[in-house]
Each structure stands twice: as C-alpha cells, then as structure tokens.
XYZ file of C-alpha atoms in Angstrom:
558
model
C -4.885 31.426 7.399
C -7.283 29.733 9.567
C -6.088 27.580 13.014
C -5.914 23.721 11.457
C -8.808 22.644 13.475
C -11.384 25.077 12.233
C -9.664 24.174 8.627
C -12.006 21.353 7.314
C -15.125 23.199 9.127
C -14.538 26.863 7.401
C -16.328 28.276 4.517
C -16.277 30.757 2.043
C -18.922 31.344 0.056
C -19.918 32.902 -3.237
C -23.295 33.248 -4.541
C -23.620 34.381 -8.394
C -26.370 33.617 -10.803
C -24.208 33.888 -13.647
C -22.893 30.334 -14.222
C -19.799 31.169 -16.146
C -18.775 34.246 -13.174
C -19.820 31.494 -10.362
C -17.446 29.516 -11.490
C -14.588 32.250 -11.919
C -15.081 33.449 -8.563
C -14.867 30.059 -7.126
C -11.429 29.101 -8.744
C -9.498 32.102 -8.027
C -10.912 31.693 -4.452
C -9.626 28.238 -3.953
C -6.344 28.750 -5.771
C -5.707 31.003 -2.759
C -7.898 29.522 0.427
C -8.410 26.106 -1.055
C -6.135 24.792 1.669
C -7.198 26.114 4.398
C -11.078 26.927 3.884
C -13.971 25.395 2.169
C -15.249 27.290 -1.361
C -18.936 26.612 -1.241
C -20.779 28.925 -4.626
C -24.497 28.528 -5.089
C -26.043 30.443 -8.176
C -28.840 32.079 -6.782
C -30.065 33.625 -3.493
C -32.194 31.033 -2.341
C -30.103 27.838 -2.376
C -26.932 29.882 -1.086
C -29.911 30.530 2.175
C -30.602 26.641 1.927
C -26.567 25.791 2.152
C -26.415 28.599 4.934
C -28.630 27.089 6.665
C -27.349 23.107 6.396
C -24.357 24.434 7.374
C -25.601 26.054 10.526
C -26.816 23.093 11.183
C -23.468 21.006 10.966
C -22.097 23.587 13.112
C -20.125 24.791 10.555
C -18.363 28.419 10.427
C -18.610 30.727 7.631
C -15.743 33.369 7.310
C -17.002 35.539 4.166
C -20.154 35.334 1.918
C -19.596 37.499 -1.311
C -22.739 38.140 -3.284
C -23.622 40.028 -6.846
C -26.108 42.533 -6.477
C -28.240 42.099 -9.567
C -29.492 38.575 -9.211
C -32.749 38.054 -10.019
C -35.739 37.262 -7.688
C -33.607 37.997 -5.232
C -30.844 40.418 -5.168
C -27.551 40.503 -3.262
C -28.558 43.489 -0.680
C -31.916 41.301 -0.329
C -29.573 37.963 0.279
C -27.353 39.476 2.483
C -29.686 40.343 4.635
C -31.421 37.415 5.160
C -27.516 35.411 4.931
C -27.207 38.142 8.340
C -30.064 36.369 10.763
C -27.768 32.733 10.145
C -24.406 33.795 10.191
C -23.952 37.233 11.722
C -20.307 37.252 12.047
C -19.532 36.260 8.432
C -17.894 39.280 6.873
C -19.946 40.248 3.441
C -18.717 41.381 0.370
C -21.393 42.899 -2.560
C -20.220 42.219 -5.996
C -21.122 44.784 -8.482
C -20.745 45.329 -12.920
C -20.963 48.878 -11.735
C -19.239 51.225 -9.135
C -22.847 51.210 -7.339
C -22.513 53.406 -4.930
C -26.494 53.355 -4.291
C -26.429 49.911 -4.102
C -23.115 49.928 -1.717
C -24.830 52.666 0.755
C -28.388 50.857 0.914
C -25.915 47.757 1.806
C -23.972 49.454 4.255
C -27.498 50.900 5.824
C -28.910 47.145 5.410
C -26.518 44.121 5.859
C -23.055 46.297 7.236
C -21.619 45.814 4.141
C -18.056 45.498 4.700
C -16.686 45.465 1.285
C -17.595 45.970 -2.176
C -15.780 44.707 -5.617
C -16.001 45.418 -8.817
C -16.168 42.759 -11.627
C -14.121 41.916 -13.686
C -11.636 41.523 -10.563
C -8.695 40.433 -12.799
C -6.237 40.393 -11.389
C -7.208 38.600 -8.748
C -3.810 39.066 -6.628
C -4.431 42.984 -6.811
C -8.221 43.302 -6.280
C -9.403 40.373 -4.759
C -7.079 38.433 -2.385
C -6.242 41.483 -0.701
C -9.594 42.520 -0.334
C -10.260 38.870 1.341
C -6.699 38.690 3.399
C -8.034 41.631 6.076
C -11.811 40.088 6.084
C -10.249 37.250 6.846
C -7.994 38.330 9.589
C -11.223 40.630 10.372
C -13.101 37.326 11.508
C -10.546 35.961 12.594
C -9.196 38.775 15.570
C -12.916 39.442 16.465
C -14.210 35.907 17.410
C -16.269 35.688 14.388
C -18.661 39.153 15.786
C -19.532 41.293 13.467
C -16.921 44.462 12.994
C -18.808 47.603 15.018
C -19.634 50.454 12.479
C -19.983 53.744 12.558
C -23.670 55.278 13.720
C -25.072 58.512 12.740
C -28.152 59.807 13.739
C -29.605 62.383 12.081
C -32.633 63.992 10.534
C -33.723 64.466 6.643
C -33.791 67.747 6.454
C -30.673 68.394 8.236
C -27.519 70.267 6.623
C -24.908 69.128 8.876
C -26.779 65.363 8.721
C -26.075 66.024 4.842
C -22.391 67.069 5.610
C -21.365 64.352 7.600
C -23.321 61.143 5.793
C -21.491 63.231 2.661
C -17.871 63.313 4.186
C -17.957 59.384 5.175
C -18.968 58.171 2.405
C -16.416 60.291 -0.099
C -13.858 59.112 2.268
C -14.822 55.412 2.026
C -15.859 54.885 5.678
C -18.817 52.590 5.898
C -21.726 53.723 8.854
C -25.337 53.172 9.470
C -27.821 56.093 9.159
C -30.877 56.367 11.660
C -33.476 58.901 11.461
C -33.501 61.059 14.495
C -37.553 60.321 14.181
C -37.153 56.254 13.977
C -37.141 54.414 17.164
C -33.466 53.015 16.871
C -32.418 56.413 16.744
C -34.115 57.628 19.488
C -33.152 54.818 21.349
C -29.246 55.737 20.237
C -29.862 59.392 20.982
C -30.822 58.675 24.466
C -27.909 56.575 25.293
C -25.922 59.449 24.443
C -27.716 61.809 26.401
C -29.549 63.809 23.827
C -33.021 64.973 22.979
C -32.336 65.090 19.162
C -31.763 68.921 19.409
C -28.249 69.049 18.525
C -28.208 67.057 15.170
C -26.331 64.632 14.311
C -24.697 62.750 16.994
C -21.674 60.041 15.194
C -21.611 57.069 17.388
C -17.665 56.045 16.362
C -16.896 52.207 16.311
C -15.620 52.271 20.393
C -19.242 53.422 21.306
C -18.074 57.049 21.973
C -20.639 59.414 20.749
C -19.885 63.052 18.643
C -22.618 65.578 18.787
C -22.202 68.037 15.416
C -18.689 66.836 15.475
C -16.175 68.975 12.923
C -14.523 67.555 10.030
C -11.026 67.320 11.189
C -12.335 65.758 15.056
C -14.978 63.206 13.394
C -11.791 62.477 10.563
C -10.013 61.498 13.423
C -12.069 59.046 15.691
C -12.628 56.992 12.409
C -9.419 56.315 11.143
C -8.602 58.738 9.112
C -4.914 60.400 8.924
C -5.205 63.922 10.080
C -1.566 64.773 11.152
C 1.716 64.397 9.749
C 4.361 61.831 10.410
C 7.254 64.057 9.628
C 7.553 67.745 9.679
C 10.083 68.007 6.576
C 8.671 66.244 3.343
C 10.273 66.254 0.065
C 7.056 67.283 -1.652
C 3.570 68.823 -0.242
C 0.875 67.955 -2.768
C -1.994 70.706 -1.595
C -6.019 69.002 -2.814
C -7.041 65.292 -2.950
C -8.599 65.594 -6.477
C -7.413 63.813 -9.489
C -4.535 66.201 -10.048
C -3.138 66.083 -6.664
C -3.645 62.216 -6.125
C -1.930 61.820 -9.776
C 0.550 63.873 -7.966
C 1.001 61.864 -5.182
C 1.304 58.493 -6.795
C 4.312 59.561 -8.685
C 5.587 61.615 -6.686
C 6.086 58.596 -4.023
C 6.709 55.853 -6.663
C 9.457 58.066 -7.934
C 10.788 58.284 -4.397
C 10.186 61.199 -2.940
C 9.027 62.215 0.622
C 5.018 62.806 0.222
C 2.336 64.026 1.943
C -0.824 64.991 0.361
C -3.270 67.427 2.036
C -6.918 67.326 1.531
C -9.324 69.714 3.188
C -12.578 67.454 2.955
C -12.110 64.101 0.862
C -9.901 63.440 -1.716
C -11.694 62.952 -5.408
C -12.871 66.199 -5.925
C -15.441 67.186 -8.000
C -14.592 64.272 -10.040
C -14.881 62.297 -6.560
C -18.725 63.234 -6.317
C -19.152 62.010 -10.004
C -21.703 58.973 -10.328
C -20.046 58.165 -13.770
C -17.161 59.171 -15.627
C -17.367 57.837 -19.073
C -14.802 59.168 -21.161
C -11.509 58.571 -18.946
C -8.832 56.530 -20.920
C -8.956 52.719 -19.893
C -12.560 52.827 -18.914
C -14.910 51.775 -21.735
C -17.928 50.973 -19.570
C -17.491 54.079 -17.564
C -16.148 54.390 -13.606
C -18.155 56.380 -11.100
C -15.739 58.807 -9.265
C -15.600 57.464 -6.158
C -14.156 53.556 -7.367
C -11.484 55.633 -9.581
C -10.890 57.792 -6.387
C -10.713 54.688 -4.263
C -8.176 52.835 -6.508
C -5.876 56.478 -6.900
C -5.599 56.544 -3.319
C -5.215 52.993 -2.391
C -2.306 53.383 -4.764
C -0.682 56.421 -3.765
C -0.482 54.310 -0.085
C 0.993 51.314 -1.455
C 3.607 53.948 -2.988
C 4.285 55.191 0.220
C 2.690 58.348 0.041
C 0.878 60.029 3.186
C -3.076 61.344 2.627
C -4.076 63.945 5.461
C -7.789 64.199 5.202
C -9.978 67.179 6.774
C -6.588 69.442 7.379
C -7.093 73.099 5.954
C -4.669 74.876 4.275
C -4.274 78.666 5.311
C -0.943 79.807 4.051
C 1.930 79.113 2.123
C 5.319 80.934 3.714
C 9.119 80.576 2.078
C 11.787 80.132 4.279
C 14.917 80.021 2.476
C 14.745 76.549 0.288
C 11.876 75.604 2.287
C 8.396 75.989 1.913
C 5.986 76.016 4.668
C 2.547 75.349 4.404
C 0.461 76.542 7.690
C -2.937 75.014 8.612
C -5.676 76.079 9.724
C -5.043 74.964 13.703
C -1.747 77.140 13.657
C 1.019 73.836 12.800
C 2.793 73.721 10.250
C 4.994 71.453 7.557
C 7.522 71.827 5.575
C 8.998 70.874 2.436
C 11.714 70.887 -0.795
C 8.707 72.106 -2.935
C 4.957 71.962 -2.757
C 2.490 71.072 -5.712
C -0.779 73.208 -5.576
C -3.681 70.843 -6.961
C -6.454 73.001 -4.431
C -9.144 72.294 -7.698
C -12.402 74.358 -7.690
C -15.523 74.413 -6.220
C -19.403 74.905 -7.301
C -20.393 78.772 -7.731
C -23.237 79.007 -5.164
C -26.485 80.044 -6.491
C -27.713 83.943 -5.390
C -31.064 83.731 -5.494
C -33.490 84.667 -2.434
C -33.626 81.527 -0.022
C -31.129 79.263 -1.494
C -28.514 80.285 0.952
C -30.889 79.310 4.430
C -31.643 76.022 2.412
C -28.450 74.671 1.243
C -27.879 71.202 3.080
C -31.995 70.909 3.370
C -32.927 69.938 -0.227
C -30.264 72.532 -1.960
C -27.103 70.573 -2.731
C -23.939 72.002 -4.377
C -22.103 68.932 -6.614
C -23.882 65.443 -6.792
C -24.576 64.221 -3.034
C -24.734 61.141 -4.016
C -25.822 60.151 -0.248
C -29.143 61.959 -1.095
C -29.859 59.889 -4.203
C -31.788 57.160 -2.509
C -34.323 59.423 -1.266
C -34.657 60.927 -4.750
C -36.875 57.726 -5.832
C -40.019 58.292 -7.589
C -39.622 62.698 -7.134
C -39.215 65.264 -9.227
C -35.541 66.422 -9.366
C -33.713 70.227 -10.531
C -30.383 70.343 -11.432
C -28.723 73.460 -12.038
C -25.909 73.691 -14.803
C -25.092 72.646 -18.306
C -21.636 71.207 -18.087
C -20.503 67.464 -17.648
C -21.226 66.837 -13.901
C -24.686 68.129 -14.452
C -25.331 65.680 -17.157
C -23.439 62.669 -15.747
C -25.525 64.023 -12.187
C -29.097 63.720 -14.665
C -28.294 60.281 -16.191
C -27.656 59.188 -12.244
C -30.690 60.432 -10.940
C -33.030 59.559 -13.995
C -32.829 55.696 -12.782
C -34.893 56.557 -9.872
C -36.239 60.059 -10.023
C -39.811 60.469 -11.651
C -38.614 63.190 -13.608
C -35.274 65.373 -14.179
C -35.302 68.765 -15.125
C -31.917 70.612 -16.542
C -32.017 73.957 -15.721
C -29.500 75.976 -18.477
C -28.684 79.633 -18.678
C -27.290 79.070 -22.129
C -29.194 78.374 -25.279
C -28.209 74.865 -25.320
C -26.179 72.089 -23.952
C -24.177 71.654 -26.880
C -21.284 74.312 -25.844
C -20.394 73.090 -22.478
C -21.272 69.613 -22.670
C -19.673 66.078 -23.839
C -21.293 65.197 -27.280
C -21.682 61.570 -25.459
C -23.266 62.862 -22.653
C -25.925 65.134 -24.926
C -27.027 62.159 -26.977
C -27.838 60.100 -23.899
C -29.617 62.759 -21.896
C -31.983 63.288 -25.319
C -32.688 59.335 -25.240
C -33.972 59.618 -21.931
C -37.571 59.786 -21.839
C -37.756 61.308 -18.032
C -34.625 64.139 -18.594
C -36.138 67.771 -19.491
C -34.040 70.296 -20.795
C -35.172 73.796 -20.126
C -32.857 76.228 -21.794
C -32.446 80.107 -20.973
C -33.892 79.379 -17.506
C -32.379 80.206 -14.385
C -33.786 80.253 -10.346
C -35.165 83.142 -8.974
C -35.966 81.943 -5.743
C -35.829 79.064 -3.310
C -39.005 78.648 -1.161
C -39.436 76.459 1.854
C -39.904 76.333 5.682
C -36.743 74.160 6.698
C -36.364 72.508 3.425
C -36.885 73.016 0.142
C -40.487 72.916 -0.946
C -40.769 75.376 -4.523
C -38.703 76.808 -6.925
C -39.355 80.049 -8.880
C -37.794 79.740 -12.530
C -37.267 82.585 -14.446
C -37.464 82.899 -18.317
C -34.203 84.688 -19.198
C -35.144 86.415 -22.728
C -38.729 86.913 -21.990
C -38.218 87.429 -17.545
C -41.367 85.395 -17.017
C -41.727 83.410 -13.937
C -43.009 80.023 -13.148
C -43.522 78.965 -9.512
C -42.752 74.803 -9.447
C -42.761 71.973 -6.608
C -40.080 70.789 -6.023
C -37.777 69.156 -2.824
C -34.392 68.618 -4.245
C -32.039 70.642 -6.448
C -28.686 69.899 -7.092
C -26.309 72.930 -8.497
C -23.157 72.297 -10.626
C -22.748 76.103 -12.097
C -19.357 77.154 -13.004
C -16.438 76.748 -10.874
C -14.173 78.783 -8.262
C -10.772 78.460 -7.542
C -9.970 77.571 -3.765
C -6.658 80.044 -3.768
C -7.539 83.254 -2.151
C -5.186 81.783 0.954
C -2.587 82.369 -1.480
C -2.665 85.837 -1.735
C 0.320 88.097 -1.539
C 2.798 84.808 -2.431
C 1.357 83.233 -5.576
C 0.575 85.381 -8.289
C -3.225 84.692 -9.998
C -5.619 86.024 -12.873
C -8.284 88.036 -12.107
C -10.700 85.357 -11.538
C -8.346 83.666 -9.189
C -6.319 80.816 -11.224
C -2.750 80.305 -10.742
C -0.767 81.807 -13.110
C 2.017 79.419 -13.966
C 5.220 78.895 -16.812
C 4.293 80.669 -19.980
C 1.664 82.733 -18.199
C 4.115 84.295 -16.434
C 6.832 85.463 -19.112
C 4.303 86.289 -21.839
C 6.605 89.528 -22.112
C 9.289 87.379 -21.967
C 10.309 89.154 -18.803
C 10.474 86.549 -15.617
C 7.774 87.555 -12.754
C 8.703 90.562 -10.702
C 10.494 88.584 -8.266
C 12.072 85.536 -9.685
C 15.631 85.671 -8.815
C 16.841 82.471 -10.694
C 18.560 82.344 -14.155
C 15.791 80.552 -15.990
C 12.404 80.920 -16.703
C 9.665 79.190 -14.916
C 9.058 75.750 -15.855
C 5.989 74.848 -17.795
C 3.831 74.334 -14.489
C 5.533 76.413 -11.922
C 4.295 79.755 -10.533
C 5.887 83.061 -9.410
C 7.778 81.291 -6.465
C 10.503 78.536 -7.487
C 9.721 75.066 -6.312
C 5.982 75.627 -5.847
C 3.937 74.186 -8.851
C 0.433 74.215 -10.037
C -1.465 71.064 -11.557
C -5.449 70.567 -12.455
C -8.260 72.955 -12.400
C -6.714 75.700 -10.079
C -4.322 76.340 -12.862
C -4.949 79.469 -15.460
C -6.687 77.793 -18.613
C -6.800 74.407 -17.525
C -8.673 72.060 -19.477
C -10.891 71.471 -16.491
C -10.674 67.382 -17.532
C -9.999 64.156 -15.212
C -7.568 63.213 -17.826
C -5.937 66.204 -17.974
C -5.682 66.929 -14.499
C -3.713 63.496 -13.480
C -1.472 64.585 -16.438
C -0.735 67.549 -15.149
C -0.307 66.077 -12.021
C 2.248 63.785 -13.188
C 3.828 66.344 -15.250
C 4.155 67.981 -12.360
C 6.827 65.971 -10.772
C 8.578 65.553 -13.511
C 9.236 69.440 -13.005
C 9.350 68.565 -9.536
C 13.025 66.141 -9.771
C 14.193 68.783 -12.389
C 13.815 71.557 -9.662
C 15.660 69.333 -6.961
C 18.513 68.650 -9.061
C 19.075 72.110 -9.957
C 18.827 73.627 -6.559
C-alpha cells in the first residue's frame, strides 16, 4: 500500500454514469484500498475533470482513474484524455460491457491505456484487485511518471507495419502507433537514425529502437518469454490456440512440468475473433482476445510456461523422450508432447493478391486494421463462422460489407445465430457463387475483380480492404516422416489409426492408441490439426483437456 504520509492525500478514482455500477465499483474499491487511499467516483466525465482538477489544486495525488467507455457526452477514451493534461502519472484503466478491443487500441493510441476490464468484474478478488495491486505498485516504483510504452512507426500501407501492430496486440502488449508521414513519427524516425525507408522501426520501452525487427527478437525486448527455463518438461504442448492453452491449464493444474510453444500469439484463429457467441458460459458473447487473455493468465497462475514467437521445426524420439527442435537449432525435451499446431487461412490464388497481402489484403480478422475501416466499403472472403462474426465486427463502422461466398448459401457452413443476424443487418451484402479473380492496386489494394461462378461474368469493384477467412490448413508438414497424417495433412490419431484393427506400422506397445494419440506413443493430438475435428472453440479446449487425461494414463503406464 501507499507510504502513511501520502495516505490521507491519495486517490483513486472511478468515473461511471451508471449510478447503480458507480456505486459497485466504489465499494469493492474501498473494501480493499479504503485504508490506505481515498475512493473519489463521479458519474460523468465532466465533474470527474472538475474533481481532477480541485484536487490538483489541493496538491493532491491521484494513483489510478478507471473510466467506462460508453458514457454519454463524453466518453471514457474522450475523458481520459483530457484526465491525462492534470494528472499524467495516474495509471488509467477503461471499463468496458464488451471485450472492445477497438475501443482498447484507440485508448492505447490516445490516453496509454494501461489496463482494460470487463464488467461485470465479480469477483472482484480475481479480476479487479489484482488488476489494481501492479498499477498500484506501477505508480508507486516510477515516482508517479507515466509507464514508457512501446512506439512503432510505421506506414498504412505497410505489410510488416500490419505484422507487427498485429503481433502486439494478439499478445496483449500495449504501444503507440505513428504514421511514418505524421510529424511525431518523423521526429521518432530521426532519433533513430532513419529516413522512413526501412519500415517499421519498434521503439521498445528502454528507448532502444528495432528497424523491421523479427518476431522472436521484437518478442523478446518486450517481455515476452521466448526461451525455456528447463530443458526436460513433463509435457510440450505445441500451438497457443484454444486447444493447446486448454492443454496447458490442466496440464499444469494437474501437476505436470509444462511448457507451451506458440509460433506467433497464442489464441489462434479463435484469438483474432471479434466475438465468439456461442462458447458455453458466455451468453453475451466474448471477443477472442479477452477469452485468450483470461486462458493464458490462467495457465500462468497454474504454473505453466508460454514461449511466444518460437517455431517448431521437428519432432525427434529419443528413447522415452521426445524432442522438439526449433527453428534456431535448440532444442527441448519431454515425457510426451501434445500437438495443438491448429490451422491457418487458405491464401487466396488470384492474380495480385499475393504482392498485396499486408497492404489492404488481410488473411483472418486484423482486428488492428478495423479502425481505419470507418465509413469504407469492406470484402470479406468466406462463408464460415469467422467470416460472419468478422462482418457483424466490421458492419459497426464500415459503410458497407460485402460477403463474398463460393457456395450457394451461407446456410451450410455457417452458425444458424450468426445467419439470422448478418440478414438483420441493413449494411451486410451477401453475394453468393462469387469468388475473386483478381487483386488490383499500386502498393495497396485499390479494385477487386469478382467473378460470377455459374455464369463466369466479371465485375470490376473499388475497393481498399479485404479480409479472407477461406478454408483452413493444417500447420504439420514439419511433421513429416514421424507423425502419420491424411492426405490433406490432419493428424491421424486413436481410432483413425486401427480402423483395420491392426495398430500403425510401427507401434511396438501392447495396446492400441488411445483415443487422441498418434502413430508415436506419448505424442497426442488435440483441436483443429486433428483428422475430423469439429473445428469448434468448445471442442478444441475439450480435446485439449482430454488430452491430458491420456496424457497421466500414458505416464503411469510407461
């Protein structure tokens, strides 16, 4: 808590314009800080500014100021801001009904957002005061300055500008975007001695700056775990996605040794998923980054390690041990290993799309690009779930959406749910039997040509952003030569494998392969990579879970 003579002269503050949440907020607050800070709530925007300001004036010191977002007349971005020219060391927090994550990156662009919540926040000693504990020790360590953030400077049109905004923000690291043509980032560029040739250039926390820095180098200078603590694990969970985190979880609250290894960010596809509406527990939906967030926050407090931007190359038995080789030539080891690698988008063929990916073509959501979405006309390419829960996301801002569906309808690859909200939606389009023929644009996307499948006429459209969610390929063809697959690449696992009711050529044990493991004892598959998966959140954190199950059985056997 605070020293006792800043005690009487501290604040926290909470600004709500819901009466009844005001209130809420302000009692769980003071049953924890009441003796040690001051709990000061307003109920709208402008007074909170009026009590900022009297306090200023007192000389008081204000710790943390957590605003909701959708207040009226003035909102909590809007707030914040202006809370930022009185007290710019207060640590800020934006309340949201919704995992926003639009509204948490214009906050983190705006006010250096340094947290956001979710309400309800019950219970308040697992999502709020901890939460509030490291703000508060935050303000406290740094003499009440404002925590440095990370800087990128970049341009629009930019692929690797895409990349790297994308990769912070799945992994939850808050930074500041400047436009390589804006005069803050020209002035940044310069002081890193660049002409804004070499895009972008990550200015990490310490002031050191990264020009086109790689995924596993830029991981590393903000905070992210990229190597191993051990080199002998009980289990190796392989992919970050709902599977593998589901994996990790239990697999650590069980006990066991665990080390999860993600190539990008963990999440997945689900990750990049603005809302996810039909997950058990979740009646008012959950975009995929808070469930993400909450997954791996838990898998921590479990004790499980999460390696972020480490590639996977090869997976090599040695005896009882199974070693999994990266991409940088180290290695790890383990009892068994739990292969949760997931899928990724098909990319789109046609002429043009290949030069423009990153530059107004954008495989899964990119939720980083939303923002600059408002008020244009948006493609997306694919008739499953993400492309629907992707059209419902953009529709808020976008002038218009356009579907863009080989099939004859949505109606055999998508959620009934999803269906009947896309056809209330007066600015969604649905253009069946359609597929691109071409991408067109110097630099970035600028036109589209659509082609009528049944009838091969063309249309030539406008258009600056399209966003492709078409089909999925497993990320296993490392595996070749030690895990057996189908012919489209999907691990082939328990019943797969005996359908003769022969074990694989190979096994040398006296029992079949359990449900979930593959051709080589110990090593499991879980999620999407698997042979007819149900290709479902739900399903892939069962399997997951599932998995370890098979996991202990394995250990005590062996």
């Amino acid at each position: 808590m605070a020293q006792a003579a800043d005690a009487a002269r501290t604040v926290i503050m909470t600004v709500d314009d819901d009466p009844g949440v005001s209130r809420a907020v302000a009692r769980d607050l003071r049953r924890r800080y009441g003796a040690s800070y001051r709990i000061v709530r307003a109920e709208s925007g402008e007074s909170a500014l009026d009590a900022l300001r009297e306090l200023k004036l007192r000389g008081d010191l204000v710790a943390v100021i957590l605003a909701d977002y959708r207040m009226p007349q003035m909102n909590g971005i809007e707030f914040l801001e202006q809370a930022l020219d009185v007290y710019p060391g207060a640590r800020r927090v934006l309340l949201t009904a919704y995992a926003d994550t639009n509204a948490a990156i214009d906050a983190i662009n705006v006010v250096d957002l340094d947290h956001y919540l979710l309400k309800p926040w019950d219970p308040p000693e697992e999502k709020l005061y901890p939460v509030l504990d490291d703000l508060l020790q935050a303000w406290r360590s740094s003499d009440y300055r404002p925590v440095p953030s990370t800087k990128v400077v970049g341009h629009r049109w930019s692929a690797r500008s895409s990349d790297v905004r994308e990769f912070l923000a799945r992994n939850q690291v808050p930074y500041r975007w400047y436009s390589s043509d804006e005069p803050e980032g020209r002035r940044l560029l310069a002081a890193a001695g660049e002409d804004g040739m070499r895009l972008p250039v990550v200015v990490t926390p310490d002031g050191t700056p990264l020009v086109e820095p790689e995924a596993v180098d830029l991981a590393a200078r903000v905070g992210l775990a990229t190597t191993p603590t051990a080199d002998f694990y009980d289990l190796v969970v392989i992919g970050g996605g709902p599977a593998g985190l589901g994996a990790a979880v239990y697999g650590a609250s069980e006990g066991l040794r665990t080390v999860l290894v993600e190539r990008s960010a963990t999440g997945g596809q689900a990750g990049q998923s603005s809302r996810i509406e039909n997950y058990l527990g979740f009646p008012d939906g959950v975009s995929g980054a808070q469930l993400t967030d909450r997954a791996r926050r838990q898998a921590a407090k479990f004790g499980a390690e999460i390696l972020t931007a480490r590639e996977v190359t090869a997976l090599e038995v040695n005896g009882a041990a199974r070693i999994v080789r990266f991409s940088d030539g180290s290695a790890v080891a383990a009892h068994s290993v739990i292969l949760a690698t997931g899928v990724s988008y098909r990319q789109l063929s046609a002429p043009g799309c290949e030069d423009l990916t990153g530059c107004g073509v954008f495989y899964g959501s990119a939720l980083t690009e939303a923002p600059s979405c408002q008020g244009q006309d948006v493609y997306i390419v694919g008739g499953a779930n993400s492309a629907g829960q992707a059209a419902m996301y953009l529709s808020r801002g976008a002038k218009s959406v356009t579907l863009l569906v080989r099939g004859p309808s949505l109606s055999a690859s998508m959620s009934h749910y999803l269906i009947q909200q896309i056809e209330e939606s007066p600015n969604i389009r649905v253009r069946a039997r359609t597929v691109v023929e071409e991408a067109h644009g110097d630099g970035h996307l600028e036109r589209l040509t659509l082609r009528e499948v049944d009838t091969g006429e063309t249309e030539e459209v406008d258009a600056q952003w399209v966003f492709v969610f078409i089909g999925a390929a497993p990320l296993t063809d490392w595996l070749d030569g030690t895990v057996l697959r189908d012919e489209r690449g999907f691990i082939l696992a328990g019943p797969d494998l005996t359908a003769d009711g022969r074990p694989p050529e190979g096994w040398e044990l006296d029992r079949p392969p359990y449900h979930l493991e593959t051709n080589v004892p110990g090593v499991f598959v879980a999620g999407d990579a698997r042979s007819e998966s149900a290709k479902r959140v739900a399903s892939a954190v069962g399997e997951g879970a599932m998995a370890v199950m098979l996991v202990h059985r394995y250990l005590e056997q062996s």
